[in-house]
mmCIF file of C-alpha atoms in Angstrom:
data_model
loop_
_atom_site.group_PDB
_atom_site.id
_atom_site.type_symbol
_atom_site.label_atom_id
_atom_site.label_comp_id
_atom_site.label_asym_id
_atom_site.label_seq_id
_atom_site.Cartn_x
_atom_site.Cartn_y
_atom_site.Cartn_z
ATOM 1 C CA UNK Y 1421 84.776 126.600 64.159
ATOM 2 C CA UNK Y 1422 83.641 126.950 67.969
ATOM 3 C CA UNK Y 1423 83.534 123.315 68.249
ATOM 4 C CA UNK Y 1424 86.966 123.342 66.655
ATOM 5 C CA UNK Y 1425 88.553 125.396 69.387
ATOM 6 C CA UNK Y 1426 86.745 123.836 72.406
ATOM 7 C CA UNK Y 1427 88.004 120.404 71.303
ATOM 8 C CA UNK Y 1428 91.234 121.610 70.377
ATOM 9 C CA UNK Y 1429 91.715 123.351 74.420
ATOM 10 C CA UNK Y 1430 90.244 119.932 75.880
ATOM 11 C CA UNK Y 1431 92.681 118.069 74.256
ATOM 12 C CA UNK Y 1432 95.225 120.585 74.790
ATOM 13 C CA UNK Y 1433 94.994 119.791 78.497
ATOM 14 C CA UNK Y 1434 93.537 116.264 78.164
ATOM 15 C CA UNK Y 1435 90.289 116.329 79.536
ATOM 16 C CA UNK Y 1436 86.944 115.708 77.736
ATOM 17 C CA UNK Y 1437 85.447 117.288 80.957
ATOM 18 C CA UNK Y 1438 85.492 120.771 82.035
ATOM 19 C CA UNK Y 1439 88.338 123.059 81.364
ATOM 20 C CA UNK Y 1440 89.144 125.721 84.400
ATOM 21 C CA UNK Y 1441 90.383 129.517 83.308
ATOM 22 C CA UNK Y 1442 93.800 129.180 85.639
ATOM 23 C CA UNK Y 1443 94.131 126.293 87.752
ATOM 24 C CA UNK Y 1444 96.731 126.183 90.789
ATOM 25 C CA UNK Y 1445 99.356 123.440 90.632
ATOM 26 C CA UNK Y 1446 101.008 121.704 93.636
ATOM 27 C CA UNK Y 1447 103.615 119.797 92.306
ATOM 28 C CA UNK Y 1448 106.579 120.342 94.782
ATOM 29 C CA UNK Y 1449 107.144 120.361 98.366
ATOM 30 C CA UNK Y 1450 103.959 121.892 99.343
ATOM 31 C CA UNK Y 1451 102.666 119.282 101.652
ATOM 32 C CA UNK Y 1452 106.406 118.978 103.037
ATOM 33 C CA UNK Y 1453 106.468 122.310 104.311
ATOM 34 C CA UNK Y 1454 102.862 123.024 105.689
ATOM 35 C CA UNK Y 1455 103.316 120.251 107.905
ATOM 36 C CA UNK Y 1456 106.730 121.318 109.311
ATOM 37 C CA UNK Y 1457 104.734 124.921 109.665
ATOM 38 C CA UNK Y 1458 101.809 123.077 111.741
ATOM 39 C CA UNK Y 1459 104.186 121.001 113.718
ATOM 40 C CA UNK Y 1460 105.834 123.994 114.598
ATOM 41 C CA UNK Y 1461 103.251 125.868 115.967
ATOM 42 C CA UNK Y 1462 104.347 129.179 114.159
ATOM 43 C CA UNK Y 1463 101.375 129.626 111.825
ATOM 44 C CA UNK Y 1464 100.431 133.148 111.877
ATOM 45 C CA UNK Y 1465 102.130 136.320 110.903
ATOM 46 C CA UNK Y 1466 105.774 135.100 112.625
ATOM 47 C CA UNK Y 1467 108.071 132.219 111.403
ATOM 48 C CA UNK Y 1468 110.830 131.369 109.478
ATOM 49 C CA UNK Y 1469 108.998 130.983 105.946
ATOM 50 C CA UNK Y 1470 107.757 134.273 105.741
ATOM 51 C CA UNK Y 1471 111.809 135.421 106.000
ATOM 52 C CA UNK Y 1472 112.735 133.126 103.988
ATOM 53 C CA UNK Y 1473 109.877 133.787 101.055
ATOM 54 C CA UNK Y 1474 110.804 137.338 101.450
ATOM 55 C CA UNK Y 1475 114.681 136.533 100.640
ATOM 56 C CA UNK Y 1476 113.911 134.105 98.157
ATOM 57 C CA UNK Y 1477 111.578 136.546 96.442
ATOM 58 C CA UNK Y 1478 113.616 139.632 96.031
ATOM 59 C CA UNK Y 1479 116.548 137.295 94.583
ATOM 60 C CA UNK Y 1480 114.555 135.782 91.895
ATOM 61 C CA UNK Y 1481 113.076 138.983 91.196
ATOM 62 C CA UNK Y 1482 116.193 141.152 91.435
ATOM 63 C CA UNK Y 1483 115.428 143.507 94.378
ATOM 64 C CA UNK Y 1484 116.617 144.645 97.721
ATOM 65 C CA UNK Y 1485 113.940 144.051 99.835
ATOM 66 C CA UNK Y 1486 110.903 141.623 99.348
ATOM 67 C CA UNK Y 1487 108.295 142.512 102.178
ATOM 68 C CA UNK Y 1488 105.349 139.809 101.793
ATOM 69 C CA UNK Y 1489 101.317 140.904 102.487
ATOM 70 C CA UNK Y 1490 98.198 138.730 103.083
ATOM 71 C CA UNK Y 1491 97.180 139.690 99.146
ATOM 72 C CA UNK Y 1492 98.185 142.374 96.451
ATOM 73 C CA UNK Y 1493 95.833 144.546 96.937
ATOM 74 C CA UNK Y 1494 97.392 145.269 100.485
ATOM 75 C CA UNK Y 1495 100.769 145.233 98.630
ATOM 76 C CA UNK Y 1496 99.880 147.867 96.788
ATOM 77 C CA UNK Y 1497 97.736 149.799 99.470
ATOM 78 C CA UNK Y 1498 101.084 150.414 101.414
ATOM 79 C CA UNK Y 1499 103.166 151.234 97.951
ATOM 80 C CA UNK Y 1500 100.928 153.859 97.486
ATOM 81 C CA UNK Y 1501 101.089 155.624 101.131
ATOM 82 C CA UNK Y 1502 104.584 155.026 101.092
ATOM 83 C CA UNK Y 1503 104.625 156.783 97.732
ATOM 84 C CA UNK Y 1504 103.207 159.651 99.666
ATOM 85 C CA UNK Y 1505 99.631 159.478 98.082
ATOM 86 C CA UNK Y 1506 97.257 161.514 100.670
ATOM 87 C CA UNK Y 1507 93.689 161.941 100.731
ATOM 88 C CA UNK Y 1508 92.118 164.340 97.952
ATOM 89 C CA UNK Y 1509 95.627 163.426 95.408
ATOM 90 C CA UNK Y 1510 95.046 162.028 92.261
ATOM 91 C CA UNK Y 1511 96.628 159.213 90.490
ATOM 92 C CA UNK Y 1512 97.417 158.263 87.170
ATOM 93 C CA UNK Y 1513 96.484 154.946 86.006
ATOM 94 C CA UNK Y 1514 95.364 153.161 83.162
ATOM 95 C CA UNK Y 1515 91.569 152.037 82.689
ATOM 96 C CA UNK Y 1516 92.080 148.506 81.384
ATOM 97 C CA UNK Y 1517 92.907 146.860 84.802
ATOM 98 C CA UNK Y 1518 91.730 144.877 87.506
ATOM 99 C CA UNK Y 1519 89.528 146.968 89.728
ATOM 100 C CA UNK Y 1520 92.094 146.169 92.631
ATOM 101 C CA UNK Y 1521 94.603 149.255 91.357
ATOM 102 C CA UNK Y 1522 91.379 151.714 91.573
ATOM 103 C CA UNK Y 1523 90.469 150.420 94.870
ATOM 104 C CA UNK Y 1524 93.897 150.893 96.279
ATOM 105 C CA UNK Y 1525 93.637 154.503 94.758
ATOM 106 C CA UNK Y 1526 90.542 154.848 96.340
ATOM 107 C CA UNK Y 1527 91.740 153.477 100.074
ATOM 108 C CA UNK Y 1528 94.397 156.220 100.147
ATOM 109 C CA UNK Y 1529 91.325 159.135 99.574
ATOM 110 C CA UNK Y 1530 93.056 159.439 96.254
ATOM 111 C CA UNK Y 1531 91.434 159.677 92.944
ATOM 112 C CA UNK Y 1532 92.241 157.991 89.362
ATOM 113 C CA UNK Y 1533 93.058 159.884 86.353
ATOM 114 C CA UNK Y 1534 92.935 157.578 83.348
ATOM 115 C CA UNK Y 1535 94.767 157.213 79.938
ATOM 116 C CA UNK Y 1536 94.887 155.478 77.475
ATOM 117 C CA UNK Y 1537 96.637 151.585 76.601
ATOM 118 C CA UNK Y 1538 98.804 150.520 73.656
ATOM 119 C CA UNK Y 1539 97.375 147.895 71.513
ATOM 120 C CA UNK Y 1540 100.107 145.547 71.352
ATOM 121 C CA UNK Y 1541 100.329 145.415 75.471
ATOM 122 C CA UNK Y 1542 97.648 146.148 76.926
ATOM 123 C CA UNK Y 1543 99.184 148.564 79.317
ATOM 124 C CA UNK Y 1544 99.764 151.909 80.144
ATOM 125 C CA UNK Y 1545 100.639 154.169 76.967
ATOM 126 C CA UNK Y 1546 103.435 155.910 77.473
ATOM 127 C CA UNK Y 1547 102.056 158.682 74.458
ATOM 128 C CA UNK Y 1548 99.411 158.918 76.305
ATOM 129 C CA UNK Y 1549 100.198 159.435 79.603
ATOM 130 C CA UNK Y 1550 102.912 162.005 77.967
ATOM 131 C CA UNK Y 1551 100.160 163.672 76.250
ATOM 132 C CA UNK Y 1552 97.498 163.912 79.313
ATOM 133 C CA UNK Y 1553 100.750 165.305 81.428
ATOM 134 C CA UNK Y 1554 101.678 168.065 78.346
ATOM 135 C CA UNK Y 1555 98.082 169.351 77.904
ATOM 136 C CA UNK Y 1556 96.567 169.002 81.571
ATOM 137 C CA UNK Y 1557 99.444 169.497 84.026
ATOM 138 C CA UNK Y 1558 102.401 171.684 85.290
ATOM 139 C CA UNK Y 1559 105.175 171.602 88.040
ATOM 140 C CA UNK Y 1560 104.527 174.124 90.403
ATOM 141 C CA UNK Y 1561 107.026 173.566 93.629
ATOM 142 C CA UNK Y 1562 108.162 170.846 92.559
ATOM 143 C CA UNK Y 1563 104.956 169.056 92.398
ATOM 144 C CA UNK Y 1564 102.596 168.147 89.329
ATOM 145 C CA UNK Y 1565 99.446 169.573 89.696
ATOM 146 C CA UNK Y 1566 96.176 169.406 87.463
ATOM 147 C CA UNK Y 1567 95.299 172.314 86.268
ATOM 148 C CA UNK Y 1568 91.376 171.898 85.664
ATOM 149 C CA UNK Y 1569 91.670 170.132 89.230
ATOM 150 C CA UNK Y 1570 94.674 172.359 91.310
ATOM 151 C CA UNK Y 1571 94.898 168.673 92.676
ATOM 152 C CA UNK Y 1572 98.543 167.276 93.088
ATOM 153 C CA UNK Y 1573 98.819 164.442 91.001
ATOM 154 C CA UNK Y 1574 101.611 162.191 93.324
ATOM 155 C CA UNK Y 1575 101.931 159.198 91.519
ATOM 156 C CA UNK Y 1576 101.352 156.649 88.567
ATOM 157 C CA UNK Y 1577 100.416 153.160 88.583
ATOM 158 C CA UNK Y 1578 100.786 150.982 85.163
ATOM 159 C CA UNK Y 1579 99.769 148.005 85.111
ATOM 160 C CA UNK Y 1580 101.671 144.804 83.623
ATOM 161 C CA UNK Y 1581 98.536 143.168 81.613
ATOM 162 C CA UNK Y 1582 98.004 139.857 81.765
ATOM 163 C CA UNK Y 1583 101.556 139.508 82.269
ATOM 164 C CA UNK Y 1584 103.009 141.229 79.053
ATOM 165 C CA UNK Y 1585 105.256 144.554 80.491
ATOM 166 C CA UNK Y 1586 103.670 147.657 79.311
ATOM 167 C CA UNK Y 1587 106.768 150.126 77.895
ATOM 168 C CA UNK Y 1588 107.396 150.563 81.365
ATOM 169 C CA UNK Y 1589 110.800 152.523 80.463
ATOM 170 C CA UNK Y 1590 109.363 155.071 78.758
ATOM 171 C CA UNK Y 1591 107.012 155.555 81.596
ATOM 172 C CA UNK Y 1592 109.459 155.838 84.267
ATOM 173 C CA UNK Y 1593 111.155 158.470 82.595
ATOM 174 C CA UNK Y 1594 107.920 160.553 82.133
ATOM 175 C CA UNK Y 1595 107.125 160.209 85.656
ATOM 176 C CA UNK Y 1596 110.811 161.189 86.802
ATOM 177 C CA UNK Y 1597 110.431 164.463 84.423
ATOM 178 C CA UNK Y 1598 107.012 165.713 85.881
ATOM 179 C CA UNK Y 1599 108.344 164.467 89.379
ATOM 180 C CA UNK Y 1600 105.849 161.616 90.209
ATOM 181 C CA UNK Y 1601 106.027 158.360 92.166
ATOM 182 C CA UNK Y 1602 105.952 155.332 89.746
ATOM 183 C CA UNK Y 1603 104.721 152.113 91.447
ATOM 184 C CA UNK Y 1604 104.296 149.596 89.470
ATOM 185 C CA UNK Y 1605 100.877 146.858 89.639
ATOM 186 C CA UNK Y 1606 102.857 144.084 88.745
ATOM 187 C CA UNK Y 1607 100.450 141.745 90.169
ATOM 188 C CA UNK Y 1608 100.331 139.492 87.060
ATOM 189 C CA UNK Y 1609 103.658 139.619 85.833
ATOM 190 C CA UNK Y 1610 106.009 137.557 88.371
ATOM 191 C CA UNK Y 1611 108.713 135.852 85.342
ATOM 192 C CA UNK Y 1612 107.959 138.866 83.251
ATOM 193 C CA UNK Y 1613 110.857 141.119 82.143
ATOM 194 C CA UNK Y 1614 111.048 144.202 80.115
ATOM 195 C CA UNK Y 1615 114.408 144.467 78.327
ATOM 196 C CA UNK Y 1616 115.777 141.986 80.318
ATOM 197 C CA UNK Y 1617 115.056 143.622 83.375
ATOM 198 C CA UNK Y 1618 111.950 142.229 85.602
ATOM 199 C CA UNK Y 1619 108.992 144.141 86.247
ATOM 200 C CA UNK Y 1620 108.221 145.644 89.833
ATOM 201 C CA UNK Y 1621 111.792 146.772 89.653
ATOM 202 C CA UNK Y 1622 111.190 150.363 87.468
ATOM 203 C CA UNK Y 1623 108.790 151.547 89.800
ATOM 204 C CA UNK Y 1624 109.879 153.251 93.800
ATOM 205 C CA UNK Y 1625 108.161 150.447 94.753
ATOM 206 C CA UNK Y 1626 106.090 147.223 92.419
ATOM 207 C CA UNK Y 1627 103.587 145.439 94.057
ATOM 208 C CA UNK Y 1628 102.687 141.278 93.449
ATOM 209 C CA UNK Y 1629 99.937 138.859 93.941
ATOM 210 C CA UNK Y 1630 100.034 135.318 94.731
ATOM 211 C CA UNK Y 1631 96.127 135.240 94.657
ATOM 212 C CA UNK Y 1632 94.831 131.467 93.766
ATOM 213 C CA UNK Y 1633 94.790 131.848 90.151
ATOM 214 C CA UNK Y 1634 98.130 133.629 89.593
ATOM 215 C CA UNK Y 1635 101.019 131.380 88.648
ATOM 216 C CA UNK Y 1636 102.326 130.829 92.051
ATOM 217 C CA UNK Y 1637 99.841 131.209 94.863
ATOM 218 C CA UNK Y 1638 99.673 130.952 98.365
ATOM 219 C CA UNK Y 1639 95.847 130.883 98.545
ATOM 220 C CA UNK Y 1640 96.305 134.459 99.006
ATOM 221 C CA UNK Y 1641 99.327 136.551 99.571
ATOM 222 C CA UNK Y 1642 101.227 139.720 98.000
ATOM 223 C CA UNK Y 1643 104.692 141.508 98.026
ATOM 224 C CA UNK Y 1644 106.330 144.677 97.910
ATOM 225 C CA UNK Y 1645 109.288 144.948 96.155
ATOM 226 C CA UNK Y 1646 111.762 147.994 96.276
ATOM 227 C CA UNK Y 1647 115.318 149.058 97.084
ATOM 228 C CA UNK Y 1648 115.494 152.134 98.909
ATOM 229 C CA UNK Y 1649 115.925 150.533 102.555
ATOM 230 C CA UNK Y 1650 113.853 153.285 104.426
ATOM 231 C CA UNK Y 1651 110.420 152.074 102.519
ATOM 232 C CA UNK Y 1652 110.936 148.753 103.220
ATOM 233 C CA UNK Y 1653 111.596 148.920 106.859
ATOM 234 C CA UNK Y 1654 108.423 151.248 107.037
ATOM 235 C CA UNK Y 1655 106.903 148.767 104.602
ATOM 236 C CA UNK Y 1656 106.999 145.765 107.202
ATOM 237 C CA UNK Y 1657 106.576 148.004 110.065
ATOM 238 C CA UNK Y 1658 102.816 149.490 108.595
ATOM 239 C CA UNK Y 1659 102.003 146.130 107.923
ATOM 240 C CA UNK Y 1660 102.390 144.361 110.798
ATOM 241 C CA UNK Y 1661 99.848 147.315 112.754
ATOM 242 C CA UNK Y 1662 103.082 149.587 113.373
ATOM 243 C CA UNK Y 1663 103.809 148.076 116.389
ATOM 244 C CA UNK Y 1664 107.388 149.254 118.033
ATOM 245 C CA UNK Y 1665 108.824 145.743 119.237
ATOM 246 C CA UNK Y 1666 108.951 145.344 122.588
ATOM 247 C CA UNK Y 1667 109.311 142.188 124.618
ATOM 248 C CA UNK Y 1668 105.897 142.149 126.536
ATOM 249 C CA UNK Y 1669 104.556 145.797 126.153
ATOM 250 C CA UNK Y 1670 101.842 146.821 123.175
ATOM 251 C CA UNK Y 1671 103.088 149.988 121.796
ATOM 252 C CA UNK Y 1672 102.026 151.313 118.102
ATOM 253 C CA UNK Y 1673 103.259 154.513 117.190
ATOM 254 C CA UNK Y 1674 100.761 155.554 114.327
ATOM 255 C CA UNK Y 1675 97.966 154.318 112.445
ATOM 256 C CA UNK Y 1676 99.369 150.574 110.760
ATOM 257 C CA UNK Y 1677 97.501 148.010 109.077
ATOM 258 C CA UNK Y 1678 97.244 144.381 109.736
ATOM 259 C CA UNK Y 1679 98.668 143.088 106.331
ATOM 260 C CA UNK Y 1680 101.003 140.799 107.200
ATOM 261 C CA UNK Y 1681 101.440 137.533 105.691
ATOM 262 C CA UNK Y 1682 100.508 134.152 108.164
ATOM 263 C CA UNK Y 1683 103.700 131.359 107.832
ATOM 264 C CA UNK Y 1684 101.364 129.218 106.410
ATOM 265 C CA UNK Y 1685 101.094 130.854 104.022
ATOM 266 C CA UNK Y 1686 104.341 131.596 103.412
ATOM 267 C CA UNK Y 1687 105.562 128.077 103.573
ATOM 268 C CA UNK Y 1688 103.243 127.548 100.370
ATOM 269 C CA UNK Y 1689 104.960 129.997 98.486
ATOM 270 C CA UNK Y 1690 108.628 128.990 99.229
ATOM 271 C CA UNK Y 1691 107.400 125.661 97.573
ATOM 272 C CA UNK Y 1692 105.756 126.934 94.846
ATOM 273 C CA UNK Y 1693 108.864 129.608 94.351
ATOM 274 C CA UNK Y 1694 111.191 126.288 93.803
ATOM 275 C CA UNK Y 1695 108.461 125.752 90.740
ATOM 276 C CA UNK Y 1696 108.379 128.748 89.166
ATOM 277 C CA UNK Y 1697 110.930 128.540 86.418
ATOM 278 C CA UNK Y 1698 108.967 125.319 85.368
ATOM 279 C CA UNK Y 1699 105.959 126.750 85.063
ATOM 280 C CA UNK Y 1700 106.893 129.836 83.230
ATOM 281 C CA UNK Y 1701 108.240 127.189 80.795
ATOM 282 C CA UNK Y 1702 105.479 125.225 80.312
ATOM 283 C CA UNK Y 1703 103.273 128.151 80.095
ATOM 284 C CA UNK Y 1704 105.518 129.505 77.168
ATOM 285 C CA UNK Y 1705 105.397 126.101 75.434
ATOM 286 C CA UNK Y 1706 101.484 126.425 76.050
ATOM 287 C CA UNK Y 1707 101.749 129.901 74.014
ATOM 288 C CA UNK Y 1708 103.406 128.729 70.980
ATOM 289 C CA UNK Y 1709 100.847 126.365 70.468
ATOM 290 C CA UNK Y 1710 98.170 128.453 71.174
ATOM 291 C CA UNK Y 1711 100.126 130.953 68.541
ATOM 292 C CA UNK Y 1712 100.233 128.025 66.309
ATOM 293 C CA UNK Y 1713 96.405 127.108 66.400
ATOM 294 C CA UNK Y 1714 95.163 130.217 66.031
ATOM 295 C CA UNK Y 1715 97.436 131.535 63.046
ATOM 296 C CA UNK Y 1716 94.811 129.170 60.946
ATOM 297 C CA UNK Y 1717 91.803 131.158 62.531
ATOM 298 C CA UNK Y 1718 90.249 133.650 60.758
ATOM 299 C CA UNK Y 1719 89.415 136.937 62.035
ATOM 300 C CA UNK Y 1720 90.895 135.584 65.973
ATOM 301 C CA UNK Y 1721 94.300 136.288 66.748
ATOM 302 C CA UNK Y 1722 96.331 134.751 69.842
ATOM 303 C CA UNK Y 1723 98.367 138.195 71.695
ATOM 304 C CA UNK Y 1724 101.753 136.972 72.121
ATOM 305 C CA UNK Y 1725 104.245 138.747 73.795
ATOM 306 C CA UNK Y 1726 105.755 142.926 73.117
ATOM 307 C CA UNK Y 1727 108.893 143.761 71.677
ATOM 308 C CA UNK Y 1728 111.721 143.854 74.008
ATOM 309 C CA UNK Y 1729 109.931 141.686 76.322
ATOM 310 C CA UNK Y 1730 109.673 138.340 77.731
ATOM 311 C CA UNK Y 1731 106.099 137.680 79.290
ATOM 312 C CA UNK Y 1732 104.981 135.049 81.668
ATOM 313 C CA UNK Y 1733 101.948 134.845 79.790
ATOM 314 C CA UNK Y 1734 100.549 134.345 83.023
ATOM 315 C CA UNK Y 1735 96.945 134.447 81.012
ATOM 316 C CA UNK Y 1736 96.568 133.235 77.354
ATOM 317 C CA UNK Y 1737 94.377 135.719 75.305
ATOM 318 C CA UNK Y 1738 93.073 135.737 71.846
ATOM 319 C CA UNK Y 1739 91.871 139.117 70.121
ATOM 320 C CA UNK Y 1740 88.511 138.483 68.205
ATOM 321 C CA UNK Y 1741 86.984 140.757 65.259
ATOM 322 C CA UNK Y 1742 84.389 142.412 67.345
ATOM 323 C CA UNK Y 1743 82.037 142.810 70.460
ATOM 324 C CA UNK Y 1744 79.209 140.079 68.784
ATOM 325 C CA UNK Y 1745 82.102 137.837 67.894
ATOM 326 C CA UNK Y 1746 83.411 137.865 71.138
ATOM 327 C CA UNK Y 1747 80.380 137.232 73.483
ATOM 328 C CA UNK Y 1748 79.338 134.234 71.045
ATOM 329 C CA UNK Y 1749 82.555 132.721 71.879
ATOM 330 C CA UNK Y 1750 82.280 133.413 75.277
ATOM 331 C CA UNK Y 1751 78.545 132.044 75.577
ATOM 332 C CA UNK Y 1752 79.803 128.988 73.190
ATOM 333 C CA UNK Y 1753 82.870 128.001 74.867
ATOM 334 C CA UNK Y 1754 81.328 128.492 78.648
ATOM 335 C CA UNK Y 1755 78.366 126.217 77.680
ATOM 336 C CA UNK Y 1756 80.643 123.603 76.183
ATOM 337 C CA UNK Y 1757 82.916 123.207 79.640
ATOM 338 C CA UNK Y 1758 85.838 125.039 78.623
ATOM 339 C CA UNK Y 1759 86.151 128.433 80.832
ATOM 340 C CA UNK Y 1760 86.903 131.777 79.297
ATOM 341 C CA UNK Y 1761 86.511 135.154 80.169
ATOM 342 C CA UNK Y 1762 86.469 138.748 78.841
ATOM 343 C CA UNK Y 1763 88.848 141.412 79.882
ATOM 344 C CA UNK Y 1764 87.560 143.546 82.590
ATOM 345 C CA UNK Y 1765 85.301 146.363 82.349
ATOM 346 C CA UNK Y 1766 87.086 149.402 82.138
ATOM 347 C CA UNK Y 1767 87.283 151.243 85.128
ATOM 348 C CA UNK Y 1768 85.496 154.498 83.903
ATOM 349 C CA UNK Y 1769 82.412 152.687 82.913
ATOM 350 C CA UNK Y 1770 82.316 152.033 86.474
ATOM 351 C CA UNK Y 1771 79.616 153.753 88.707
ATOM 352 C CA UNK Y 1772 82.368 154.808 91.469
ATOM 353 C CA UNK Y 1773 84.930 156.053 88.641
ATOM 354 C CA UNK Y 1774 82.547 157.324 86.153
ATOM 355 C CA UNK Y 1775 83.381 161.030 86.884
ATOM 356 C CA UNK Y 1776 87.048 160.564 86.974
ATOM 357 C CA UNK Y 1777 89.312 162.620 84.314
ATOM 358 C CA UNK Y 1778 90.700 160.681 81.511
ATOM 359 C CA UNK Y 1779 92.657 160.787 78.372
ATOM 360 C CA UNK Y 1780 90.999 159.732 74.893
ATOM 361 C CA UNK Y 1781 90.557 155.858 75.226
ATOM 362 C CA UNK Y 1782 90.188 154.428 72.274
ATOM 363 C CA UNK Y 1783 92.689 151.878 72.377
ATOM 364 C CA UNK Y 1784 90.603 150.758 76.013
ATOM 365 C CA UNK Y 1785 87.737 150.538 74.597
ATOM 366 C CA UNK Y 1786 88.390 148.828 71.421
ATOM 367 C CA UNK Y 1787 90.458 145.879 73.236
ATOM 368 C CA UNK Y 1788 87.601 145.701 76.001
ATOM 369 C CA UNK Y 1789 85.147 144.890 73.059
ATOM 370 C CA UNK Y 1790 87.333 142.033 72.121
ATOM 371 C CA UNK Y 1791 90.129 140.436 73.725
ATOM 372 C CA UNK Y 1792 88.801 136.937 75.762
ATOM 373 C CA UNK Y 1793 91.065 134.930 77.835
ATOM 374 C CA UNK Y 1794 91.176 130.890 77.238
ATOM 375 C CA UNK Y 1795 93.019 128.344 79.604
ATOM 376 C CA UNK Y 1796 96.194 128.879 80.928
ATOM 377 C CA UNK Y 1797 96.767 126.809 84.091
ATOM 378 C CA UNK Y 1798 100.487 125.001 83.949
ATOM 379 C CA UNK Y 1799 99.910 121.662 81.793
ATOM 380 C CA UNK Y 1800 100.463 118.860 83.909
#
């Protein structure tokens, strides 16, 4: 059956070679627009790409403002101070993630709080989180606070998994009754949408990655998305070191960061922005066949996407009966040249976020023990 699959994927994507997890494609005016960036001397953080990536950006996404960062991580650094996060705060967040939302948790002097996902997205629980809030917390002065902890817990950060939207709804208006700051980690979901409405957009602020295995990339690169007008002129101003412009003089008027996107790589993303719409429908024509394929597999299932959702399906993943199950396929398909990968280790099993409060996680655990991603770059 192993063999099965593996020669099913390489012909899937026509190669009898090796099979990459998420490959980058350059199929547009890439080349076009570096050079003009080169020839125009404007390669670092100033130029006209990086305006016109941010316009470009908010548009397709549906937001006011669109302020582009050298990754996501940065991206959602900055969402987080501008969501007022302080040192010795504690977030809520879920523990099936990338360890990038923890370690933007962490940069603010923050701590995570952790419940629990839902099965069918991978994401945030919105039970959950309503249950951890109900049993653990109360508003006092208009602030949530932890009981156990007396910590102010100042805002929430879901997670869009793989690119299917968590119940991200449901979540907002949790967050708006106990009076915290939803920002969204929509770093996999760009084409994603949650009842027709795309993610990054619930959230104060969502935050996006265009790191080299995401579905458009510029090497690098990240975005902040929001529409209160304030945040996103302090957005651009912390990134770019909070420097007051001036024509000659160096003047910074607090503590900034130096996050800002270089034209280069900016003028790779307005090319691979022109793309997007094809990809996202090759990658959906990818799914069904995937969905397909594995409908005639026993005890594997392929995770398509949530109700009242559309999902990039930025990564493909199959759910498999258990923990042995899953790291034979893993060890078989690795050592036959077609890449896969587990899910990530949840973020409490961490040594750094071991002692962090936490809902039950049984939904966590039980998808960590057996969900696997298999190929999903664009099919050329």
């Amino acid at each position: 059956m192993m063999q099965k699959i593996v020669d099913f994927i390489k012909k899937l994507y026509g190669s009898s070679d090796f099979i990459a997890l998420h490959e980058p494609r350059f199929a547009g005016r890439e080349k076009e627009f570096l050079i003009e960036c080169i020839d125009s001397t404007f390669v670092s953080s100033v130029g006209k790409y990086v305006d016109t990536f941010e316009r470009e950006f908010a548009k397709k996404v549906g937001s006011k403002y669109a302020i582009a960062t050298v990754n996501g991580t940065s991206a959602l650094h900055i969402s987080l101070i501008l969501a007022g996060v302080k040192s010795g705060d504690e977030v809520i967040t879920q523990p099936l993630t990338f360890i990038a939302t923890c370690n933007a948790i962490s940069y603010c002097g923050a701590k995570p709080l952790f419940v629990d996902v839902d099965l069918d997205t991978m994401g945030m629980s919105a039970e959950s989180l309503r249950d951890f809030l109900e049993k653990n917390c109360e508003i006092l002065d208009r602030k949530c606070v932890n009981k156990s902890t007396k910590k102010t817990i100042t805002a929430c950060v879901p997670m869009h998994t793989f690119g299917h939207p968590c119940k991200i709804e449901a979540i907002k208006e949790i967050c708006d009754k106990w009076n915290i700051t939803l920002v969204e980690d929509a770093a996999e979901s760009l084409g994603s949408y949650y009842k027709k409405r795309h993610t990054g957009t619930f959230g104060k602020m969502g935050a996006f990655s265009f790191n080299g295995n995401k579905i458009i990339t510029s090497g690098g690169g990240g975005v902040i998305v929001t529409d209160d007008e304030s945040l996103a002129k302090k957005a651009k101003h912390l990134t770019t070191t909070a420097k007051i412009p001036h024509p000659y003089e160096y003047v910074h008027d607090e503590i900034g960061y130096n996050y800002r996107m270089p034209n280069i790589n900016a003028a790779l993303l307005v090319a691979q922005l022109e793309q997007l719409d094809a990809f996202l429908s090759n990658k959906k024509e990818t799914a069904q066949i995937y969905k397909d394929f594995f409908a005639n597999i026993e005890s594997m299932e392929f995770l398509a996407e949530p109700q009242d959702s559309v999902s990039n399906y930025w990564l493909h993943s199959i759910m498999l009966k258990d923990k042995e199950q899953r790291d034979k396929f893993l060890e078989f398909t690795n050592k036959n040249g077609v890449m896969t990968r587990p899910i990530w280790r949840l973020m409490n099993e961490l040594e750094m976020f071991k002692d962090c409060q936490s809902s039950s996680l049984d939904n966590a655990k039980y998808l960590s023990q057996r969900v696997v991603n298999i190929p999903s770059s664009v099919r050329l």
